[in-house]
PDB file of C-alpha atoms in Angstrom:
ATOM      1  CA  UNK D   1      25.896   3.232  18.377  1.00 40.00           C
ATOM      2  CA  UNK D   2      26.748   1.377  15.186  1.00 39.00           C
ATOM      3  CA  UNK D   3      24.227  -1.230  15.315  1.00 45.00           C
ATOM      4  CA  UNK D   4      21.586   1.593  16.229  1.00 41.00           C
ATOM      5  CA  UNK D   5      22.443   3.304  13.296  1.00 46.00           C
ATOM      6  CA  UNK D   6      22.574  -0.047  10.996  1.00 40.00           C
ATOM      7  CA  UNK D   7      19.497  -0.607  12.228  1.00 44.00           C
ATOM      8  CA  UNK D   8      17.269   2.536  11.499  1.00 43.00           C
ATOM      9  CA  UNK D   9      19.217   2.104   7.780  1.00 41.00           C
ATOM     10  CA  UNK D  10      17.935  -0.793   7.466  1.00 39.00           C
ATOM     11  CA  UNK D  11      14.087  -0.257   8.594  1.00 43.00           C
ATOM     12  CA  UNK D  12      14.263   3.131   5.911  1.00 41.00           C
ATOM     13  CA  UNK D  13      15.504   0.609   2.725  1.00 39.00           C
ATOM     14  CA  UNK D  14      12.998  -1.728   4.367  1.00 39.00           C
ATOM     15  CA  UNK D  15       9.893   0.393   4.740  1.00 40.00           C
ATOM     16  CA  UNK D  16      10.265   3.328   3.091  1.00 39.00           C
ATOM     17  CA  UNK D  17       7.974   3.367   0.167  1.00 39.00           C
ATOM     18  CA  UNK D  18       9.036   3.736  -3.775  1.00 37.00           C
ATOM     19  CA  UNK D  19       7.140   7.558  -4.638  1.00 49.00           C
ATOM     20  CA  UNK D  20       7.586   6.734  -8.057  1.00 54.00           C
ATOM     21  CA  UNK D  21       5.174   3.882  -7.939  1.00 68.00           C
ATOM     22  CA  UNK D  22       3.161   5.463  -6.337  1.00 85.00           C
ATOM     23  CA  UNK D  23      -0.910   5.948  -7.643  1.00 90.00           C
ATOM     24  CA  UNK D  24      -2.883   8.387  -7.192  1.00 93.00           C
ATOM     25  CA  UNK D  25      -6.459   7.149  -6.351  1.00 94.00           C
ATOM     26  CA  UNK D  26     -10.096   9.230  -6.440  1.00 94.00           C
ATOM     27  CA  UNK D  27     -12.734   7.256  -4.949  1.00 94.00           C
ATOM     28  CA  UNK D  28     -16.336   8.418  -4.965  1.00 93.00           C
ATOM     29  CA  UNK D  29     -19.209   7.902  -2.046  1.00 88.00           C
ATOM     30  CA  UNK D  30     -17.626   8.737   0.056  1.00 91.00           C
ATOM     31  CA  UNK D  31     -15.341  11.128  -1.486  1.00 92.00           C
ATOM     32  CA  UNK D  32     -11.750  10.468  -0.505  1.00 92.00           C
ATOM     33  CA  UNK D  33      -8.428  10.437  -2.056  1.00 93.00           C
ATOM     34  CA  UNK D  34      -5.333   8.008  -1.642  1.00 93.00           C
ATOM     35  CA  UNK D  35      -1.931   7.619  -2.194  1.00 93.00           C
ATOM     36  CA  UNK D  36      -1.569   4.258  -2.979  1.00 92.00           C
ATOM     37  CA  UNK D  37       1.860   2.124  -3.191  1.00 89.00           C
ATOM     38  CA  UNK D  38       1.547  -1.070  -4.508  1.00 88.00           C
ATOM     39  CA  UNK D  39       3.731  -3.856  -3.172  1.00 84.00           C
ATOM     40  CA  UNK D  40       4.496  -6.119  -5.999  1.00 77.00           C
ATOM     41  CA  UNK D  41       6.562  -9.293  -6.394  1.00 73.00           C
ATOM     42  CA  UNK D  42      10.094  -7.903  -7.899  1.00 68.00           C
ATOM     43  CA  UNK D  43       9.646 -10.373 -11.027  1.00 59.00           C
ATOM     44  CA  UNK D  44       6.154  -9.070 -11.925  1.00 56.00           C
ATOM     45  CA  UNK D  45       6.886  -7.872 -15.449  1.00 62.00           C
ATOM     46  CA  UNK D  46       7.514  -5.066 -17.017  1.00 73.00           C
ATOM     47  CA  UNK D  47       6.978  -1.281 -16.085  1.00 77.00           C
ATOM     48  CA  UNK D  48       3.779  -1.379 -17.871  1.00 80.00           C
ATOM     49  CA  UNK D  49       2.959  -4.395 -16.429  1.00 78.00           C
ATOM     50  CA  UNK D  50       3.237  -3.432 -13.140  1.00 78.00           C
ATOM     51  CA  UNK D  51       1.400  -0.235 -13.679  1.00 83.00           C
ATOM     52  CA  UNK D  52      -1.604  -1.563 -14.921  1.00 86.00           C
ATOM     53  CA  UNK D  53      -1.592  -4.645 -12.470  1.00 86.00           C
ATOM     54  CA  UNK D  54      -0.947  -1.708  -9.412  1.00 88.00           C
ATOM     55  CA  UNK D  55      -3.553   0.385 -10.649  1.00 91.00           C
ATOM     56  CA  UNK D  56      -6.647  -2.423 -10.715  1.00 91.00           C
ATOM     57  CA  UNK D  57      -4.895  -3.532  -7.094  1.00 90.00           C
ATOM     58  CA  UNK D  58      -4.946  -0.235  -5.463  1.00 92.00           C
ATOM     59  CA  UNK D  59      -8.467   0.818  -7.016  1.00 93.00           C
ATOM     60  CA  UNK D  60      -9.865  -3.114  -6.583  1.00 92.00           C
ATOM     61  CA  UNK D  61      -8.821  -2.631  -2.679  1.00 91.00           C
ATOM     62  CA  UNK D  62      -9.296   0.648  -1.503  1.00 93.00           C
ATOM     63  CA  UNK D  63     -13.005   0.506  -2.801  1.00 92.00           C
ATOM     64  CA  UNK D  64     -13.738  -2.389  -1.155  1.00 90.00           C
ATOM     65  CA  UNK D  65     -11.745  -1.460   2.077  1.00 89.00           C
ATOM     66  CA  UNK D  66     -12.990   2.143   2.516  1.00 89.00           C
ATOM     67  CA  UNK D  67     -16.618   1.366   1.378  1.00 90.00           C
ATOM     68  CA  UNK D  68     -16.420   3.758  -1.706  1.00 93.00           C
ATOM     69  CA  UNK D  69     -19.120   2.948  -4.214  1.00 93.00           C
ATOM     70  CA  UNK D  70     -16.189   3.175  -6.995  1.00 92.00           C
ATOM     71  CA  UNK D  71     -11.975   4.446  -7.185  1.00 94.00           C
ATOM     72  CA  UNK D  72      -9.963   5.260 -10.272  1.00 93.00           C
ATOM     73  CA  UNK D  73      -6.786   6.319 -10.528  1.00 93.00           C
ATOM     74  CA  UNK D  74      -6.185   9.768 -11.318  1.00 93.00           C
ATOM     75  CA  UNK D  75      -3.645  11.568 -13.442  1.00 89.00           C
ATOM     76  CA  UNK D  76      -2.091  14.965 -11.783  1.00 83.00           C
ATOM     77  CA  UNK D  77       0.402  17.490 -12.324  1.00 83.00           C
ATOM     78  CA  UNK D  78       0.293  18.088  -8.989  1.00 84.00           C
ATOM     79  CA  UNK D  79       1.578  15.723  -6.077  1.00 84.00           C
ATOM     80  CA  UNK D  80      -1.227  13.557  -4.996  1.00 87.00           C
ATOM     81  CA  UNK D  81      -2.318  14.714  -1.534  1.00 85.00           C
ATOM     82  CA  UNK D  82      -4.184  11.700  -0.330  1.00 87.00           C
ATOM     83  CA  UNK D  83      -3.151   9.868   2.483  1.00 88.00           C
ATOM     84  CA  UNK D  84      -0.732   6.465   2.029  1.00 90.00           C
ATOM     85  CA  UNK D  85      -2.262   3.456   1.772  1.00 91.00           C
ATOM     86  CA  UNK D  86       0.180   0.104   0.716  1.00 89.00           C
ATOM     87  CA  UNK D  87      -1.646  -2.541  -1.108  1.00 90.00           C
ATOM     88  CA  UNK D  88      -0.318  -6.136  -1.913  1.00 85.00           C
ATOM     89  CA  UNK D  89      -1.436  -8.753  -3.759  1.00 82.00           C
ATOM     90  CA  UNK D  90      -2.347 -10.810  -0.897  1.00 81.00           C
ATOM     91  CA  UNK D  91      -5.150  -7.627   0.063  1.00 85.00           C
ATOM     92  CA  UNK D  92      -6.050  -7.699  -3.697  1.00 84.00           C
ATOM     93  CA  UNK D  93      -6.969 -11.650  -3.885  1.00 82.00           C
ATOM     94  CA  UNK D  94      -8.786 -10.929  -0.513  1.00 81.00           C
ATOM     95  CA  UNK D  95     -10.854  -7.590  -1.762  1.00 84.00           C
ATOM     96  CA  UNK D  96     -11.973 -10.086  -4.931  1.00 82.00           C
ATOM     97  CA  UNK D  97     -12.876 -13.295  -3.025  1.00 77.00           C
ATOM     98  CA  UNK D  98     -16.149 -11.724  -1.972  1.00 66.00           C
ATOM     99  CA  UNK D  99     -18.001 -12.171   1.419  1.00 57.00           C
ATOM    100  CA  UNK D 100     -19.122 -14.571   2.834  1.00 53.00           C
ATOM    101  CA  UNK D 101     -16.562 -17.014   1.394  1.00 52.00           C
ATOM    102  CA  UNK D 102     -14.230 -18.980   3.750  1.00 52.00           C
ATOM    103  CA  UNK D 103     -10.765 -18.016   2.984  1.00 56.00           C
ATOM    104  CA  UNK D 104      -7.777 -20.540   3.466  1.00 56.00           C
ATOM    105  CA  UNK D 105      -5.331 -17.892   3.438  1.00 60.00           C
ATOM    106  CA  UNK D 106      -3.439 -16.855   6.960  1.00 64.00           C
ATOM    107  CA  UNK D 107      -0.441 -14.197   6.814  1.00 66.00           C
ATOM    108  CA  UNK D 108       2.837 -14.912   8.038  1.00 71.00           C
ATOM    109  CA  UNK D 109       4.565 -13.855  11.084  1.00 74.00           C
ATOM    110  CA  UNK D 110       7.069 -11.897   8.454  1.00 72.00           C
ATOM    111  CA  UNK D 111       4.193 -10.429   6.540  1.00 75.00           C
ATOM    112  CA  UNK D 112       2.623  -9.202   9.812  1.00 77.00           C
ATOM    113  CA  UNK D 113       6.131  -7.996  11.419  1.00 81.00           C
ATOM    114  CA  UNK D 114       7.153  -6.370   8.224  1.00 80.00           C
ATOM    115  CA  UNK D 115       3.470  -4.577   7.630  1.00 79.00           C
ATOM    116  CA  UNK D 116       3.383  -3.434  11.171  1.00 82.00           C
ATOM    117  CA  UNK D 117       6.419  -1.893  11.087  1.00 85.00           C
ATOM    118  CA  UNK D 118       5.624  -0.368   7.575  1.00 81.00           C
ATOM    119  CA  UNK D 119       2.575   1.422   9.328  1.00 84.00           C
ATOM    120  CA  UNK D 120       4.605   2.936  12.147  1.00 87.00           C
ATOM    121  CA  UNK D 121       6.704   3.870   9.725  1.00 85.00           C
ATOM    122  CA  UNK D 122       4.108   5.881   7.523  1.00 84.00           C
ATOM    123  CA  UNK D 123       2.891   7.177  11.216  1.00 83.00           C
ATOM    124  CA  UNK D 124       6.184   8.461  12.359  1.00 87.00           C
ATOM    125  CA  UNK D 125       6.895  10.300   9.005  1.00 87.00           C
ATOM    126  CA  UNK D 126       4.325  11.850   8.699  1.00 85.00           C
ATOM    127  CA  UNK D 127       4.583  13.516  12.505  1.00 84.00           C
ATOM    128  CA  UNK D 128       1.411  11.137  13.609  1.00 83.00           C
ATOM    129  CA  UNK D 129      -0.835  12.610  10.774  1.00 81.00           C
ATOM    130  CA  UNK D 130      -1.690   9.686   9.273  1.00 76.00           C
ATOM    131  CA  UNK D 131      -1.849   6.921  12.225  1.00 76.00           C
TER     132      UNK D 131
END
């Protein structure tokens, strides 16, 4: 029972995602809306820093990966209602390397076993709305 309960601790600190750095993101043609959390190195700067570089990530990424003719993030009062989208810098460097050109980069089996498990975990909290 312990280690079940060490466990599920451990996935939430692992995979739960950080609402304050959170972005809101409009993207036109199509019209959609995201919430986007950024998953940045831990020595990436400042606040400010991290913002701006999140912001140009998220926008950069979801355009490209949702075939929106442009995103921008969006300022609101209100929480952002969009769905949850987690961007790294990895999906950034592969949004701006274009098509066409051969990429040399190959994720990880810890990047791929720590993403997968991020999605399930955005699936199960949300009660399967946003699988």
């Amino acid at each position: 029972m312990f280690r079940l309960i060490a466990s599920a601790c451990l996935i939430v600190g692992l995979c739960s995602p950080l609402s304050a750095e959170d972005i809101c993101i409009a993207c036109d043609g199509p019209e959609a809306t995201y919430r986007c959390a950024p998953e940045l190195p831990g020595n990436a700067g400042n606040a400010e820093l991290r913002a701006t570089v999140g912001t140009k990530a998220c926008t950069t990424v979801l355009a490209k990966a949702g075939g929106h003719k442009s995103c921008h993030a969006v300022q609101t009062s209100e929480p952002c209602t969009g769905n949850l989208r987690a961007v790294t810098l990895t999906d950034y460097q592969r949004a701006i390397a274009g098509d066409g050109q051969p990429s040399t980069y190959e994720p990880g089996a810890l990047e791929l076993a720590r993403r997968n498990v991020h999605e399930t975990w955005i699936c199960v909290t949300s009660l399967f709305g946003d699988c």
